mmCIF file of C-alpha atoms in Angstrom:
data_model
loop_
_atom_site.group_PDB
_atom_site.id
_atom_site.type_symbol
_atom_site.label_atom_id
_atom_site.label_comp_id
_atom_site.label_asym_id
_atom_site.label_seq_id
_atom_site.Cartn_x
_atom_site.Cartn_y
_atom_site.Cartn_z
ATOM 1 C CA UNK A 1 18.153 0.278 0.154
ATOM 2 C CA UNK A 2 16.164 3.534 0.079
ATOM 3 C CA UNK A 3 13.823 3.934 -2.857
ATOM 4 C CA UNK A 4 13.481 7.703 -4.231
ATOM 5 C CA UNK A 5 9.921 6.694 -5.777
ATOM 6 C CA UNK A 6 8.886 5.434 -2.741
ATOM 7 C CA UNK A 7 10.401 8.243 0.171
ATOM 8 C CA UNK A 8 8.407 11.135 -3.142
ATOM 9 C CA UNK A 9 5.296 8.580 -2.573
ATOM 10 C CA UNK A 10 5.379 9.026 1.462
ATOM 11 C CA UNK A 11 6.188 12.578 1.158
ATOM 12 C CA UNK A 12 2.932 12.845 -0.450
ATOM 13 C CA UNK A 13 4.809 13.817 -3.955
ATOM 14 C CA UNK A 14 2.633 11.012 -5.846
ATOM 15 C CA UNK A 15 -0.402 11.507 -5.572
ATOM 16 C CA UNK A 16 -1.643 9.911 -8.859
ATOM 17 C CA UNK A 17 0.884 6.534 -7.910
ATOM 18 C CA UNK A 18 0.172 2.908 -6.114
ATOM 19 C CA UNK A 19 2.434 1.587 -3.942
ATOM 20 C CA UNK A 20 2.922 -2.335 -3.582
ATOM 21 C CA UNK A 21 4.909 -3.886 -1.049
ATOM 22 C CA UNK A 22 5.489 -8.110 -1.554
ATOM 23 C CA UNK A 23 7.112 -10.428 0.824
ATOM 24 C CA UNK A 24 9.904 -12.289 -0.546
ATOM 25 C CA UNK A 25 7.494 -15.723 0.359
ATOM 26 C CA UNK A 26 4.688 -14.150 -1.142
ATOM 27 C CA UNK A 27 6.110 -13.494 -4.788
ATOM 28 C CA UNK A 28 6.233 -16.564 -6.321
ATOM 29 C CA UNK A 29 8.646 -15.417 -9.277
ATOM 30 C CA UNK A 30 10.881 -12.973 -10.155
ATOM 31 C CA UNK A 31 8.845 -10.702 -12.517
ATOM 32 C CA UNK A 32 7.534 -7.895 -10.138
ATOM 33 C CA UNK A 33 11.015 -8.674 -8.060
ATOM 34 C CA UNK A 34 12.456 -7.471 -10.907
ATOM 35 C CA UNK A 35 10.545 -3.546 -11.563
ATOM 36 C CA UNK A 36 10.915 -2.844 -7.965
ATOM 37 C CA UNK A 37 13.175 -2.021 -5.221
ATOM 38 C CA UNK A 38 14.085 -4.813 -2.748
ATOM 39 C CA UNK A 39 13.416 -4.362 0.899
ATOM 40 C CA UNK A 40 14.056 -6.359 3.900
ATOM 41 C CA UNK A 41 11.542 -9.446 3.329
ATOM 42 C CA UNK A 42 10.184 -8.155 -0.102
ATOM 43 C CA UNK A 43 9.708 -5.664 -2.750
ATOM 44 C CA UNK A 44 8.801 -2.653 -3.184
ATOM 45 C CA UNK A 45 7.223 -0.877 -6.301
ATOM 46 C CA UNK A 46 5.728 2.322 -6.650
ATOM 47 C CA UNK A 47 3.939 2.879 -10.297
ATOM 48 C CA UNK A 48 1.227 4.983 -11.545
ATOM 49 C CA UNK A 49 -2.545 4.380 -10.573
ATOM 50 C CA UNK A 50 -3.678 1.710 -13.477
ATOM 51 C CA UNK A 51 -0.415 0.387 -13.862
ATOM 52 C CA UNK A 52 -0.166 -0.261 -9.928
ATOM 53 C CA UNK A 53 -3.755 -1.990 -9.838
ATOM 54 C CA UNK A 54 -2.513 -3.995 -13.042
ATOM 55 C CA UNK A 55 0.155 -5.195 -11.241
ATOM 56 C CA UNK A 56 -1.574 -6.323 -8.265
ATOM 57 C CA UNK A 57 -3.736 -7.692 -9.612
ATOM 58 C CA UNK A 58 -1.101 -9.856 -11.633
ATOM 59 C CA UNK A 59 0.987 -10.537 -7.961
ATOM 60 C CA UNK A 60 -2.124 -11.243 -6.024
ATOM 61 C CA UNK A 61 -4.950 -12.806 -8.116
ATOM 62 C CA UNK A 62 -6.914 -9.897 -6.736
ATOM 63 C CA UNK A 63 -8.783 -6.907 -8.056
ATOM 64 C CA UNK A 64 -7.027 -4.166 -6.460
ATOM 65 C CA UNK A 65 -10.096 -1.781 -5.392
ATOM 66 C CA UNK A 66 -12.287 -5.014 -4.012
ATOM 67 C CA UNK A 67 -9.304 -5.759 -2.047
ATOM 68 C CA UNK A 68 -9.359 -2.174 -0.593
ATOM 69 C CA UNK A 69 -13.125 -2.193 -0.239
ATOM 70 C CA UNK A 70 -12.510 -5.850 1.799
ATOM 71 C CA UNK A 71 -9.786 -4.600 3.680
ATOM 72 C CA UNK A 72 -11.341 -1.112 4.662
ATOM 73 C CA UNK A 73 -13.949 -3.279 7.214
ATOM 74 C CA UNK A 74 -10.780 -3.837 9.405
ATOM 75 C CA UNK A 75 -8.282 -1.685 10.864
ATOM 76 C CA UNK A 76 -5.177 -3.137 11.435
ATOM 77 C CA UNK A 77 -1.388 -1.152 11.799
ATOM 78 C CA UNK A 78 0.662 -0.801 8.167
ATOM 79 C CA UNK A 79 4.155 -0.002 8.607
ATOM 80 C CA UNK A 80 4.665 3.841 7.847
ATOM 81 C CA UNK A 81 7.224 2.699 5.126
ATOM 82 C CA UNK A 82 4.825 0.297 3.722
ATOM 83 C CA UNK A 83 6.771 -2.532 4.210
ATOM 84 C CA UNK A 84 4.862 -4.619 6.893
ATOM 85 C CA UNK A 85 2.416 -4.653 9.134
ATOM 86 C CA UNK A 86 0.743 -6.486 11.761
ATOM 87 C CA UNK A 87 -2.569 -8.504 11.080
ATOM 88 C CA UNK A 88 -5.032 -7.704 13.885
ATOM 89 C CA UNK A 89 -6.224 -11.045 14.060
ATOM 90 C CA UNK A 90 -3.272 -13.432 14.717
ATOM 91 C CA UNK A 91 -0.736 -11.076 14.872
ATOM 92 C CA UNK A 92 1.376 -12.317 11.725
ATOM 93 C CA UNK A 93 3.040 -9.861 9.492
ATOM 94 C CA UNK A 94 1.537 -8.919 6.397
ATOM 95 C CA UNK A 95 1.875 -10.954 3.166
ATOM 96 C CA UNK A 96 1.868 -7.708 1.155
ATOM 97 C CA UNK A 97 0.299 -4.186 1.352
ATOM 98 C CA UNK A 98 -1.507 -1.865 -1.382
ATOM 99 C CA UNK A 99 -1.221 2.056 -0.867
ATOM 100 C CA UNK A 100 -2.520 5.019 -2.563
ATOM 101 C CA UNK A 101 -2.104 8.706 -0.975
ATOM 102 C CA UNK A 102 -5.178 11.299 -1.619
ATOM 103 C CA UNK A 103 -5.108 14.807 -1.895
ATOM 104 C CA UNK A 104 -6.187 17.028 1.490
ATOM 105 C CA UNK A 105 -9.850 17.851 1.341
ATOM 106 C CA UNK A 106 -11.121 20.774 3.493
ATOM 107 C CA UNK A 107 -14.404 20.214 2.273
ATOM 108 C CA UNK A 108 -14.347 16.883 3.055
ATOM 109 C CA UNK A 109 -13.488 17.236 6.737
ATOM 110 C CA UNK A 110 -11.976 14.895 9.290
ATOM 111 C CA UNK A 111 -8.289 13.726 8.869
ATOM 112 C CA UNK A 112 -9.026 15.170 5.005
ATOM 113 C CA UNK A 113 -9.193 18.548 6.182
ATOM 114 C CA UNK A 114 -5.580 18.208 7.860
ATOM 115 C CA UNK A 115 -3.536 17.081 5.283
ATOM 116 C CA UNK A 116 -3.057 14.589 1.879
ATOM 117 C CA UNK A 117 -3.792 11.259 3.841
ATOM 118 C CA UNK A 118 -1.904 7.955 2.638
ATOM 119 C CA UNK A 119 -4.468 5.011 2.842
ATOM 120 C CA UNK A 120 -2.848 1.328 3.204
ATOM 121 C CA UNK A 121 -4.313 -1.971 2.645
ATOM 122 C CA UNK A 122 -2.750 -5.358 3.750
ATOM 123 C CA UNK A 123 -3.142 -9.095 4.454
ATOM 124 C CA UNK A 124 -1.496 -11.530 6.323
ATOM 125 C CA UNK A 125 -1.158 -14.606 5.467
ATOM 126 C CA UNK A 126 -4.434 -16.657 6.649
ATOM 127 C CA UNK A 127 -6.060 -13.991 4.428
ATOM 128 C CA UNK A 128 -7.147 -11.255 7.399
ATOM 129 C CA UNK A 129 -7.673 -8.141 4.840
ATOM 130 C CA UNK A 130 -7.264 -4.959 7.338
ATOM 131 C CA UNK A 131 -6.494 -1.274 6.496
ATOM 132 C CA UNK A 132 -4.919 1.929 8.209
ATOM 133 C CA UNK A 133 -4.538 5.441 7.205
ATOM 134 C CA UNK A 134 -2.613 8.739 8.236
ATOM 135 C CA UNK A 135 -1.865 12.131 7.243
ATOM 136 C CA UNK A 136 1.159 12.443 5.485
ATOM 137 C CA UNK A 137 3.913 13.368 7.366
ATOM 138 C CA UNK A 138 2.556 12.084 10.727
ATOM 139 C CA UNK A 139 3.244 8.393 10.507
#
């Protein structure tokens, strides 16, 4: 099922949004299952900044910017449509993945310079935090 939220997300339309992605074995009720739009193997929800980092945080146990900051030390590959991803160390997929997008930033330089970059954070399932990014449009 394609998600409209989530295609305006990748498109680089939301900016000021979160996107979550949960495995079906990694959501241990129905609650989040319920506000988002089901995917092969999971969920998907894309929400605005605070409510996205709320909800996270209430799917993962996890403060949603100390799991980026954790996740940012290893880079791993995200699936493009957020819905996977492979965990550099044992090669599992991932039990979920947290995504902002940020605005381009000439000033800034680098891949910032070249377009509004999406940044992804995952884990897999022996807890392997790892992270990729890409300019929108390019994944």
């Amino acid at each position: 099922m394609s998600d409209p939220d989530l295609d305006a997300f990748l498109a680089g339309d939301r900016l000021d949004h979160i996107a979550l992605f949960l495995t079906d074995d990694y959501l241990d009720d129905d609650t989040l299952a319920d506000h988002g739009t089901p995917v092969d193997g999971g969920v998907v929800l894309v929400v605005p900044g605070e409510q996205g980092r709320r909800l996270f945080s209430a799917g993962t146990g996890m403060d949603a910017m100390a799991f980026a900051k954790e996740a940012m030390g290893t880079e791993g590959d995200i699936d493009p449509g957020l819905t996977g991803g492979t965990c550099p160390d044992c090669g599992e997929g991932a039990a979920f993945v947290l995504a902002f997008a940020e605005a381009q930033n000439e000033e800034v330089g680098g891949i910032y310079a070249e377009g509004d970059v999406i940044h992804a954070y995952a884990a897999c399932p022996d807890g392997t935090a790892f992270s990729d990014r890409w300019i929108v449009g390019d994944a």
